[in-house]
PDB file of C-alpha atoms in Angstrom:
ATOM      1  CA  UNK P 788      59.274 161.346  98.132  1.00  0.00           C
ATOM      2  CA  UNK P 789      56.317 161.547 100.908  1.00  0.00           C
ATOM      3  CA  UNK P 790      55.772 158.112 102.277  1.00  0.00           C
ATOM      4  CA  UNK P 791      54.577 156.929 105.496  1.00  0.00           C
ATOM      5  CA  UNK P 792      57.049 154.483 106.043  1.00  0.00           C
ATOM      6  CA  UNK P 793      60.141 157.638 105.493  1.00  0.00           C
ATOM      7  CA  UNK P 794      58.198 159.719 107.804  1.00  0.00           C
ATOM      8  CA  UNK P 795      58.109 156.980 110.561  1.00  0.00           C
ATOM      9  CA  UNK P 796      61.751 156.347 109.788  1.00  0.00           C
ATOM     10  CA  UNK P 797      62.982 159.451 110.104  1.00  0.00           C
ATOM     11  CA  UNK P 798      61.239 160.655 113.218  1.00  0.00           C
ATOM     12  CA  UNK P 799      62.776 157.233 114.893  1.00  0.00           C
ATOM     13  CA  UNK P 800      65.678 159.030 113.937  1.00  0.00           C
ATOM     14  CA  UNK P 801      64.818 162.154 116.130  1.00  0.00           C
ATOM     15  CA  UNK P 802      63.775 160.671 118.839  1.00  0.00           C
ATOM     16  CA  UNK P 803      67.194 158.386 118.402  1.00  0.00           C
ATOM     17  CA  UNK P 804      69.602 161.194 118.621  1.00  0.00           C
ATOM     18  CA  UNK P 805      67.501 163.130 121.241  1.00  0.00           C
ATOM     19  CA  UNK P 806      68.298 160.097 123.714  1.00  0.00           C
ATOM     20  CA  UNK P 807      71.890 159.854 122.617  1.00  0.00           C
ATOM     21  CA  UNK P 808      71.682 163.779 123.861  1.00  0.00           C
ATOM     22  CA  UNK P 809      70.471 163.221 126.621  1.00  0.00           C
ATOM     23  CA  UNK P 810      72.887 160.142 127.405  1.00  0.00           C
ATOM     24  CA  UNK P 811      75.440 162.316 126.858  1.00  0.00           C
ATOM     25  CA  UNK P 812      74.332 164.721 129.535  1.00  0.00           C
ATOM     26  CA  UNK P 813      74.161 162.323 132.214  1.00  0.00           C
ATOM     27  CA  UNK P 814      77.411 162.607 134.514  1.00  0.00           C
ATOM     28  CA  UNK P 815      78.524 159.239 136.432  1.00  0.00           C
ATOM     29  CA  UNK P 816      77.928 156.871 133.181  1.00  0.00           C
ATOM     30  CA  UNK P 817      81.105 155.798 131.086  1.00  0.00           C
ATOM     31  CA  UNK P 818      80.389 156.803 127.656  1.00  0.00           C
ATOM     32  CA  UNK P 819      81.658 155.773 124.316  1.00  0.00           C
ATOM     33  CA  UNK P 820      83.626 158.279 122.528  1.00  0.00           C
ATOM     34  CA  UNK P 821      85.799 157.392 119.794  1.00  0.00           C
ATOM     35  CA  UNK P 822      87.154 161.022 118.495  1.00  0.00           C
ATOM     36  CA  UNK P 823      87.570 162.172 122.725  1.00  0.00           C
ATOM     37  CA  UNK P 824      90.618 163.837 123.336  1.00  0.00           C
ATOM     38  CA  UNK P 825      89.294 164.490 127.116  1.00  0.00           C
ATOM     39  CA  UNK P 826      90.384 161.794 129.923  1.00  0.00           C
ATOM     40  CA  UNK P 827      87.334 161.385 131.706  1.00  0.00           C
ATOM     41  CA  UNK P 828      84.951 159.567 130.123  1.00  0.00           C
ATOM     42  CA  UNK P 829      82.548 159.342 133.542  1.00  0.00           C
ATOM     43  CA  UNK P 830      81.805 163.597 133.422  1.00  0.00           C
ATOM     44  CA  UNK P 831      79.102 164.817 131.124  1.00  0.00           C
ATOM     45  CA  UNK P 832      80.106 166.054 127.327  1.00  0.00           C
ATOM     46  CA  UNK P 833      77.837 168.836 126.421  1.00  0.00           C
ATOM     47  CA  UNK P 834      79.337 169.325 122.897  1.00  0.00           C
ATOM     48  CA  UNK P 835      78.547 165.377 122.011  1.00  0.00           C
ATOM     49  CA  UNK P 836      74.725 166.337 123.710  1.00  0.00           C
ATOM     50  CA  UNK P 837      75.025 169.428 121.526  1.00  0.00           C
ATOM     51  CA  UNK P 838      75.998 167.450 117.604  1.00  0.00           C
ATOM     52  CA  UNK P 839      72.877 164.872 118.639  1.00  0.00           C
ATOM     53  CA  UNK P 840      70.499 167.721 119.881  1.00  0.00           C
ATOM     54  CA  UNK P 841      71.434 169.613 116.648  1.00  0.00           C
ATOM     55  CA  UNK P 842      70.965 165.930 114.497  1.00  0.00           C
ATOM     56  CA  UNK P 843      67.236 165.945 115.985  1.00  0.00           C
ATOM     57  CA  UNK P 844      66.047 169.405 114.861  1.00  0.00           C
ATOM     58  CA  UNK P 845      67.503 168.765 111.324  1.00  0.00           C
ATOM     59  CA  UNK P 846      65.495 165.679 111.167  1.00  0.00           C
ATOM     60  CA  UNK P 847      62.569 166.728 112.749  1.00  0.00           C
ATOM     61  CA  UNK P 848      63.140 169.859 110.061  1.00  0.00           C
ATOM     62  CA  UNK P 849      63.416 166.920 107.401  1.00  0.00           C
ATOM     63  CA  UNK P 850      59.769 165.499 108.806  1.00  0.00           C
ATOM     64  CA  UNK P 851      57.745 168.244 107.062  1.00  0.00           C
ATOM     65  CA  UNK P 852      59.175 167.330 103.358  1.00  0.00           C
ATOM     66  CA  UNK P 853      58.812 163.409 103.608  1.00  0.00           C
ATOM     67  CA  UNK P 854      55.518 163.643 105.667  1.00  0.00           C
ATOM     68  CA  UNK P 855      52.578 162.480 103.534  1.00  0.00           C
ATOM     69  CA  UNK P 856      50.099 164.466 102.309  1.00  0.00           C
ATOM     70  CA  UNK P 857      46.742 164.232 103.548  1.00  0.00           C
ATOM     71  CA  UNK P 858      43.928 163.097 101.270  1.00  0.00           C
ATOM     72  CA  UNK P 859      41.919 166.692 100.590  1.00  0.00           C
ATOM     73  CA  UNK P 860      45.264 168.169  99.173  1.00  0.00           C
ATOM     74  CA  UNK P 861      45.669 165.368  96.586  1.00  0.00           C
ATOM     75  CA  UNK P 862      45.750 167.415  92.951  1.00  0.00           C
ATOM     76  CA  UNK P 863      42.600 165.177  92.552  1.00  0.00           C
ATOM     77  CA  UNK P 864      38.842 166.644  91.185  1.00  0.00           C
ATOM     78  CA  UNK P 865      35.799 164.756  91.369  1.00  0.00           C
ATOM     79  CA  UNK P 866      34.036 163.589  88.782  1.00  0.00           C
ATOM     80  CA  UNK P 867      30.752 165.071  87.745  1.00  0.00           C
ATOM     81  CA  UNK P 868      27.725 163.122  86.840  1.00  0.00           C
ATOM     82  CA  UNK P 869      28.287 163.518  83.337  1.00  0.00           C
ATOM     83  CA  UNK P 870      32.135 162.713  83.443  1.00  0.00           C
ATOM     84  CA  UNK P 871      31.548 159.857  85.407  1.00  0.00           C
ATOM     85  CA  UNK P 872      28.783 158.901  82.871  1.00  0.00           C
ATOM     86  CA  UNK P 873      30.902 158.866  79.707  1.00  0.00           C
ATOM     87  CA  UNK P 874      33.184 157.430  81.302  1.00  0.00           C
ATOM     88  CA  UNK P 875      31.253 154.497  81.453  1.00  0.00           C
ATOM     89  CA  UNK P 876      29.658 154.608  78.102  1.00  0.00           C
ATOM     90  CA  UNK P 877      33.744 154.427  76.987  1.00  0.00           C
ATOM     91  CA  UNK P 878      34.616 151.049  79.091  1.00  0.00           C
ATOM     92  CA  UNK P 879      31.519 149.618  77.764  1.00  0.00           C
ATOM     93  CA  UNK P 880      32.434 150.259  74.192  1.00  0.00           C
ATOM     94  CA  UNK P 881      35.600 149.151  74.681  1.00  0.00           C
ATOM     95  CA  UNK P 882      34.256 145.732  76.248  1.00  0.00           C
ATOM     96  CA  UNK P 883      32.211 145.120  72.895  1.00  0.00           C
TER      97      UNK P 883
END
């Protein structure tokens, strides 16, 4: 499954969790835990920034197998002259 439109999705993904890391990390901001058993929700939680740190490098580690490939390692060969000139004699036999 290498499409563009995965790869783009799942580095927005990175990037995502990355921030919510980093959000996590700032002290002074109330954030939104659900599963918190600690009071304070205004002091930093470094084991929240650690779960969305960790969900970036698995998904940037998911970017290599959904990245496309790039055109010169198709399982393509070129035609040769005389391929790509029987080939032609076929379609116009087939017209006829």
């Amino acid at each position: 499954m290498r499409s563009l439109g995965m790869f783009v999705i799942v580095v927005l993904i990175a990037v995502a969790c990355a921030g919510i890391g980093v959000y996590y990390l700032i002290p002074g901001i109330p954030h939104i835990l659900i599963f918190s058993i600690s009071g304070n929700p205004n002091s930093y939680h470094l084991k929240h920034a650690l779960v969305f740190f960790g969900l970036a490098v698995l998904a940037l580690l998911g970017v290599r197998y959904v990245q496309p490939r790039p055109a010169e390692k198709m399982r393509t060969r070129p035609l040769t002259g005389a391929e790509s000139k029987q080939g032609k004699n076929r379609a116009e036999t087939d017209n006829t």
